[in-house]
Coordinates of C-alpha atoms in Angstrom, one line a residue:
M1 CA 0.1 -0.1 0.1
K2 CA 1.6 3.3 -0.7
K3 CA 0.1 6.7 -1.5
L4 CA 2.0 8.6 -4.6
L5 CA 1.1 11.7 -5.9
N6 CA -2.6 12.0 -4.4
T7 CA -3.2 8.6 -5.6
L8 CA -3.7 5.5 -3.0
Y9 CA -2.0 2.4 -4.6
V10 CA -3.9 -1.3 -2.8
T11 CA -0.9 -3.6 -3.9
T12 CA -2.5 -6.2 -1.4
P13 CA -4.5 -8.9 -3.5
D14 CA -6.6 -9.9 -0.9
A15 CA -7.4 -6.3 0.6
R16 CA -10.9 -4.6 0.4
L17 CA -12.0 -0.9 0.7
S18 CA -14.6 0.5 3.0
L19 CA -15.8 3.8 4.0
D20 CA -15.6 5.5 7.0
G21 CA -17.2 9.0 7.8
E22 CA -14.8 11.4 4.8
N23 CA -11.8 8.1 5.1
V24 CA -11.1 5.3 2.6
V25 CA -10.0 2.4 4.9
V26 CA -8.3 -0.3 4.0
Y27 CA -8.8 -3.7 5.0
Q28 CA -7.4 -7.3 4.7
G29 CA -9.7 -9.6 6.8
D30 CA -10.5 -7.6 9.9
S31 CA -7.7 -5.9 10.5
S32 CA -7.2 -2.1 8.9
L33 CA -3.9 -2.2 7.1
G34 CA -4.7 2.0 7.2
R35 CA -6.8 5.3 6.4
F36 CA -6.8 8.1 4.2
P37 CA -8.8 10.9 4.0
L38 CA -10.8 11.5 0.6
H39 CA -10.2 15.1 0.2
N40 CA -6.3 14.0 -0.1
L41 CA -6.9 11.7 -3.0
E42 CA -7.3 12.1 -6.8
G43 CA -7.3 8.4 -6.8
I44 CA -7.5 5.1 -5.9
V45 CA -6.0 2.0 -7.9
S46 CA -6.6 -1.8 -6.3
F47 CA -4.7 -4.7 -7.6
G48 CA -7.1 -7.4 -6.8
Y49 CA -10.4 -8.8 -6.6
M50 CA -12.0 -7.7 -3.1
G51 CA -13.3 -4.7 -4.4
A52 CA -14.7 -1.8 -2.4
S53 CA -17.8 -1.1 -0.8
P54 CA -21.0 0.5 -2.6
A55 CA -20.5 3.6 -0.1
L56 CA -17.0 4.2 -1.1
M57 CA -17.9 4.5 -4.6
G58 CA -20.7 6.3 -4.3
A59 CA -18.2 9.0 -2.4
C60 CA -15.9 8.6 -5.1
V61 CA -18.3 9.5 -7.5
T62 CA -19.2 12.3 -5.1
H63 CA -15.6 13.7 -4.6
N64 CA -14.5 13.1 -8.4
I65 CA -12.0 10.3 -7.2
S66 CA -11.0 7.9 -10.1
L67 CA -11.7 4.4 -8.6
C68 CA -9.5 1.5 -10.7
F69 CA -9.5 -2.3 -10.3
L70 CA -6.7 -3.9 -11.8
T71 CA -6.0 -8.0 -11.3
Q72 CA -3.0 -8.8 -9.0
Y73 CA -0.8 -9.2 -12.1
G74 CA -2.1 -5.4 -13.5
K75 CA -4.4 -6.2 -16.2
F76 CA -7.2 -3.6 -16.0
L77 CA -10.4 -4.6 -15.1
A78 CA -12.8 -1.9 -14.4
R79 CA -12.7 2.0 -13.5
V80 CA -15.4 3.9 -11.8
V81 CA -15.5 7.8 -12.1
G82 CA -18.1 10.4 -11.9
K83 CA -19.1 13.4 -13.9
E84 CA -15.7 14.0 -16.4
Y85 CA -14.1 16.9 -16.1
G86 CA -10.1 16.9 -16.2
N87 CA -10.0 13.6 -18.0
V88 CA -12.1 14.7 -21.0
T89 CA -9.7 17.8 -21.0
L90 CA -6.6 15.5 -21.2
R91 CA -7.8 13.3 -23.9
K92 CA -8.5 16.2 -25.7
T93 CA -5.2 17.4 -25.2
Q94 CA -3.3 14.3 -25.7
Y95 CA -5.2 14.0 -29.1
C96 CA -4.0 17.5 -30.0
V97 CA -0.2 17.0 -29.1
S98 CA -0.2 13.5 -30.9
A99 CA -1.9 15.3 -33.9
N100 CA 1.3 17.5 -34.2
E101 CA 4.8 16.3 -35.2
D102 CA 6.8 18.6 -33.7
R103 CA 5.1 18.6 -30.3
S104 CA 4.9 14.9 -30.4
A105 CA 9.0 14.8 -31.2
E106 CA 9.2 16.8 -28.5
I107 CA 7.6 14.4 -25.8
A108 CA 9.2 11.6 -27.9
K109 CA 12.5 12.8 -26.7
S110 CA 12.3 11.9 -23.4
F111 CA 10.6 8.5 -24.0
L112 CA 14.1 7.9 -26.2
L113 CA 16.4 9.4 -24.0
G114 CA 15.1 7.6 -21.0
K115 CA 15.6 4.1 -23.2
I116 CA 19.0 5.1 -24.4
Y117 CA 20.3 6.5 -20.8
N118 CA 18.7 3.1 -19.2
S119 CA 20.6 0.9 -21.6
R120 CA 23.5 2.4 -21.1
W121 CA 24.0 1.9 -17.6
V122 CA 22.7 -1.8 -17.8
I123 CA 25.6 -2.4 -19.5
E124 CA 28.0 -0.3 -17.1
R125 CA 26.2 -2.4 -14.3
A126 CA 27.5 -5.4 -16.0
I127 CA 30.9 -4.0 -16.4
R128 CA 31.2 -2.9 -12.7
D129 CA 29.7 -6.3 -11.1
Y130 CA 31.3 -8.7 -13.4
P131 CA 35.1 -7.2 -15.0
M132 CA 36.7 -10.4 -14.6
R133 CA 33.7 -12.6 -16.9
L134 CA 33.3 -9.7 -19.5
D135 CA 34.7 -8.9 -22.7
I136 CA 35.0 -5.0 -21.1
A137 CA 37.2 -3.2 -24.5
R138 CA 33.4 -4.4 -26.4
L139 CA 31.0 -3.4 -23.6
K140 CA 32.9 0.1 -23.0
A141 CA 32.9 0.8 -26.8
A142 CA 28.8 0.1 -26.6
S143 CA 28.2 2.2 -23.4
D144 CA 30.3 5.4 -25.5
F145 CA 27.9 5.0 -28.6
L146 CA 24.8 4.7 -26.3
K147 CA 26.2 7.7 -24.6
N148 CA 26.9 10.0 -27.6
S149 CA 23.2 8.9 -29.0
T150 CA 21.6 10.6 -26.0
N151 CA 23.1 13.7 -27.1
E152 CA 21.8 13.3 -30.5
I153 CA 18.5 12.5 -29.7
M154 CA 18.5 15.9 -27.6
T155 CA 19.1 17.8 -30.9
G156 CA 16.8 15.5 -32.8
S157 CA 14.5 18.2 -35.2
N158 CA 11.3 15.2 -36.2
L159 CA 10.1 11.9 -35.4
A160 CA 12.1 10.3 -38.2
E161 CA 15.5 11.1 -37.2
L162 CA 14.5 10.2 -33.6
R163 CA 13.7 6.6 -34.8
G164 CA 16.8 6.6 -36.6
I165 CA 18.9 7.5 -34.1
E166 CA 17.2 5.2 -31.9
G167 CA 17.5 2.3 -34.4
V168 CA 20.9 2.3 -34.3
A169 CA 21.3 2.8 -31.0
A170 CA 19.2 -0.5 -30.4
S171 CA 21.3 -2.3 -32.7
V172 CA 24.3 -1.8 -30.5
Y173 CA 22.7 -2.4 -27.6
F174 CA 21.4 -5.9 -28.6
G175 CA 24.8 -6.3 -30.6
V176 CA 26.8 -6.7 -26.9
F177 CA 23.6 -8.6 -25.2
D178 CA 25.0 -11.6 -25.6
E179 CA 27.9 -10.7 -23.0
L180 CA 25.4 -9.9 -20.4
I181 CA 24.3 -13.9 -20.3
L182 CA 26.7 -15.4 -18.1
Q183 CA 25.3 -19.0 -17.4
Q184 CA 23.5 -21.5 -19.6
K185 CA 25.3 -20.0 -22.6
D186 CA 24.9 -23.3 -24.6
S187 CA 21.1 -23.0 -24.6
F188 CA 20.5 -19.1 -24.2
S189 CA 22.8 -17.2 -26.6
F190 CA 21.7 -14.3 -28.3
D191 CA 22.5 -13.0 -32.0
I192 CA 19.9 -10.6 -32.7
R193 CA 16.7 -9.5 -32.1
N194 CA 14.1 -11.2 -33.5
R195 CA 10.0 -11.7 -32.8
R196 CA 6.4 -12.7 -34.8
P197 CA 7.9 -15.5 -34.3
P198 CA 11.0 -15.6 -31.9
L199 CA 13.4 -18.1 -33.3
D200 CA 15.3 -18.6 -30.5
N201 CA 14.8 -19.3 -26.3
V202 CA 15.6 -15.6 -25.7
N203 CA 13.9 -13.8 -28.3
A204 CA 11.0 -16.0 -26.6
L205 CA 11.4 -14.8 -23.6
L206 CA 12.0 -10.8 -24.4
S207 CA 9.0 -11.2 -26.1
F208 CA 6.8 -12.6 -23.3
V209 CA 8.0 -10.2 -21.1
Y210 CA 7.5 -7.3 -23.1
T211 CA 4.0 -8.2 -23.6
L212 CA 3.5 -8.3 -19.5
L213 CA 5.2 -5.0 -19.5
A214 CA 3.0 -3.4 -22.2
N215 CA -0.1 -4.8 -20.5
Q216 CA 0.9 -3.0 -17.1
T217 CA 1.9 -0.1 -18.8
A218 CA -1.6 0.3 -21.0
A219 CA -3.3 0.0 -17.6
A220 CA -1.4 2.5 -15.6
L221 CA -2.0 5.1 -18.7
T222 CA -6.1 4.0 -18.1
T223 CA -5.9 4.7 -14.5
V224 CA -4.8 8.0 -15.2
G225 CA -7.6 9.1 -17.8
L226 CA -5.3 8.7 -20.6
D227 CA -6.0 7.0 -23.9
S228 CA -3.3 3.7 -24.2
Y229 CA -4.0 3.7 -28.3
V230 CA -2.7 7.2 -28.9
G231 CA 0.9 7.9 -28.7
F232 CA 3.6 10.4 -29.9
L233 CA 6.4 8.1 -30.7
H234 CA 4.4 5.5 -32.0
R235 CA 1.7 6.5 -34.5
D236 CA -2.3 5.5 -34.3
R237 CA -2.6 1.4 -35.5
P238 CA -5.4 0.1 -34.8
G239 CA -5.4 -2.2 -32.3
R240 CA -2.0 -1.1 -31.3
V241 CA -1.3 0.5 -27.4
S242 CA 0.8 3.3 -28.9
L243 CA 0.9 5.2 -26.0
A244 CA 1.7 2.3 -23.8
L245 CA 4.3 1.4 -26.2
D246 CA 6.1 5.0 -26.0
L247 CA 6.0 4.9 -22.1
M248 CA 7.5 1.4 -22.2
E249 CA 10.6 2.3 -24.1
E250 CA 12.8 3.9 -21.2
L251 CA 11.5 0.6 -19.0
R252 CA 12.4 -2.3 -21.3
S253 CA 16.3 -2.2 -20.7
V254 CA 16.4 -1.6 -17.4
Y255 CA 12.9 -3.5 -16.1
A256 CA 12.5 -6.1 -19.0
D257 CA 15.8 -7.0 -20.1
R258 CA 17.7 -7.2 -16.8
F259 CA 14.6 -9.4 -15.1
V260 CA 15.1 -11.5 -18.4
L261 CA 19.2 -12.0 -17.9
S262 CA 18.5 -12.7 -13.8
I263 CA 15.9 -15.3 -14.5
I264 CA 18.4 -16.9 -17.1
N265 CA 21.7 -16.3 -15.5
K266 CA 19.9 -17.7 -11.8
K267 CA 18.2 -20.9 -13.7
I268 CA 15.1 -19.9 -12.8
I269 CA 14.1 -21.3 -16.5
T270 CA 15.9 -23.7 -18.1
A271 CA 16.2 -24.9 -22.0
S272 CA 13.7 -27.8 -21.5
G273 CA 11.0 -25.4 -21.0
F274 CA 11.3 -24.3 -24.5
E275 CA 9.7 -26.1 -27.3
K276 CA 10.7 -25.4 -31.6
K277 CA 7.7 -25.5 -33.5
E278 CA 7.8 -26.6 -37.5
D279 CA 8.0 -23.2 -38.6
G280 CA 10.9 -22.6 -36.3
A281 CA 9.2 -20.5 -33.6
V282 CA 10.2 -21.2 -30.2
V283 CA 7.4 -21.1 -27.4
M284 CA 7.7 -21.8 -23.6
T285 CA 6.0 -24.4 -22.3
D286 CA 3.0 -24.2 -19.4
D287 CA 5.3 -24.8 -16.6
T288 CA 7.9 -22.2 -18.1
R289 CA 5.6 -19.6 -18.4
K290 CA 3.9 -20.0 -14.9
A291 CA 7.7 -20.1 -13.4
V292 CA 8.4 -16.7 -15.6
L293 CA 5.1 -14.8 -14.2
T294 CA 5.8 -16.0 -10.6
A295 CA 9.4 -14.3 -10.9
W296 CA 7.5 -11.7 -12.3
Q297 CA 5.9 -10.7 -9.7
N298 CA 8.6 -11.2 -7.2
K299 CA 10.4 -8.3 -9.7
K300 CA 7.4 -6.0 -9.2
Q301 CA 7.5 -6.1 -5.5
E302 CA 11.2 -5.0 -5.3
T303 CA 11.7 -1.5 -4.1
I304 CA 13.4 1.0 -5.6
T305 CA 14.0 4.7 -4.9
H306 CA 12.5 6.7 -7.8
P307 CA 14.6 9.0 -9.7
F308 CA 12.3 11.8 -9.8
L309 CA 9.9 11.5 -6.7
Q310 CA 12.9 10.2 -4.6
E311 CA 10.4 8.0 -2.8
K312 CA 10.6 4.2 -2.1
I313 CA 8.3 2.3 -4.4
E314 CA 7.8 -1.0 -5.6
W315 CA 8.9 -1.5 -9.7
G316 CA 5.5 -2.6 -10.0
L317 CA 4.2 1.0 -9.5
V318 CA 7.1 2.6 -11.8
P319 CA 4.6 2.6 -15.0
Y320 CA 2.1 4.1 -13.0
V321 CA 4.1 6.9 -11.5
Q322 CA 5.6 7.5 -15.2
A323 CA 1.9 7.7 -16.5
M324 CA 0.9 10.2 -13.8
L325 CA 3.9 12.6 -14.5
L326 CA 2.7 12.0 -18.0
A327 CA -0.6 13.6 -17.3
R328 CA 0.7 16.0 -15.1
F329 CA 3.1 17.2 -17.7
L330 CA -0.2 17.1 -20.4
R331 CA -1.6 18.9 -17.9
G332 CA 0.1 21.6 -17.6
D333 CA 1.3 20.9 -14.0
L334 CA 4.8 19.9 -15.1
D335 CA 7.3 21.7 -17.4
A336 CA 9.0 18.8 -19.0
Y337 CA 8.0 15.2 -18.6
P338 CA 10.6 13.7 -16.8
P339 CA 11.5 10.1 -18.1
F340 CA 12.8 7.6 -15.8
L341 CA 16.7 7.5 -15.7
W342 CA 17.9 4.5 -13.8
K343 CA 21.8 4.2 -12.5

């Protein structure tokens, strides 16, 4: 349970919410986990199925507090709101900015700056932790290239140029990704990023975890009232959560990629958990998929200090914080969107 930027996050799956006077009370069984004055809240996000009392839902409607329900895995279920005031304005602003490529490019810079910066520090952290086991010269060259790429991003003038810089930077990053796999090299070697379908075990893991992160990010955007299908870097395409793909760019390497490396290097998954189909596609067995989901849930519960808020939060809340910061920027409450910069 954590209160951030006037939003209460209830991460205990079997917690239920109730109203006591002008306060929301969080219960687990018969025990009260905490109480929070409604007048201090803009939103409540509950990860679980226990729900909220009708009295609390009515109070949230009256006070214009967004009440969102997600599964414990972060899949969006429902959102209870009263009369739409700010969210309509917020979405109209989002649509106007998305339609303007120059303004979209300015926001896209922040997403890509975060992505390349974090990719570089994934490499730098590996150099620091395993200097005797890695090709340090090769990794340092990649790190220096990514450092220069962040400068190029800041001077990029349009979306096409930014995508070009990001594409080359991603190629350099994935070019040394195999160096970061320290265990089970015979079964988990990485040559090139491929998808639809993934053609090796590592790519199968990356694709699956990216899907988990995309769903989590889309849910986070929905909870703050943004349209996850209308992006700035990724343009509109039917059925694609373009804004979720935008926002998750800065989290791919530091959140998803490091998680994949961890479960390989810690031998949480093994080669026996993958199957190759006739068309060459590699898929995970049900048991391996369950093992990955369990490890992902554990990862989400690890705590870090958020670099912008300077507060300790769980990894699983990072997409929600970034979604809130993006919404605040679009409302004009922040001068710029602060990307998640990990180190």
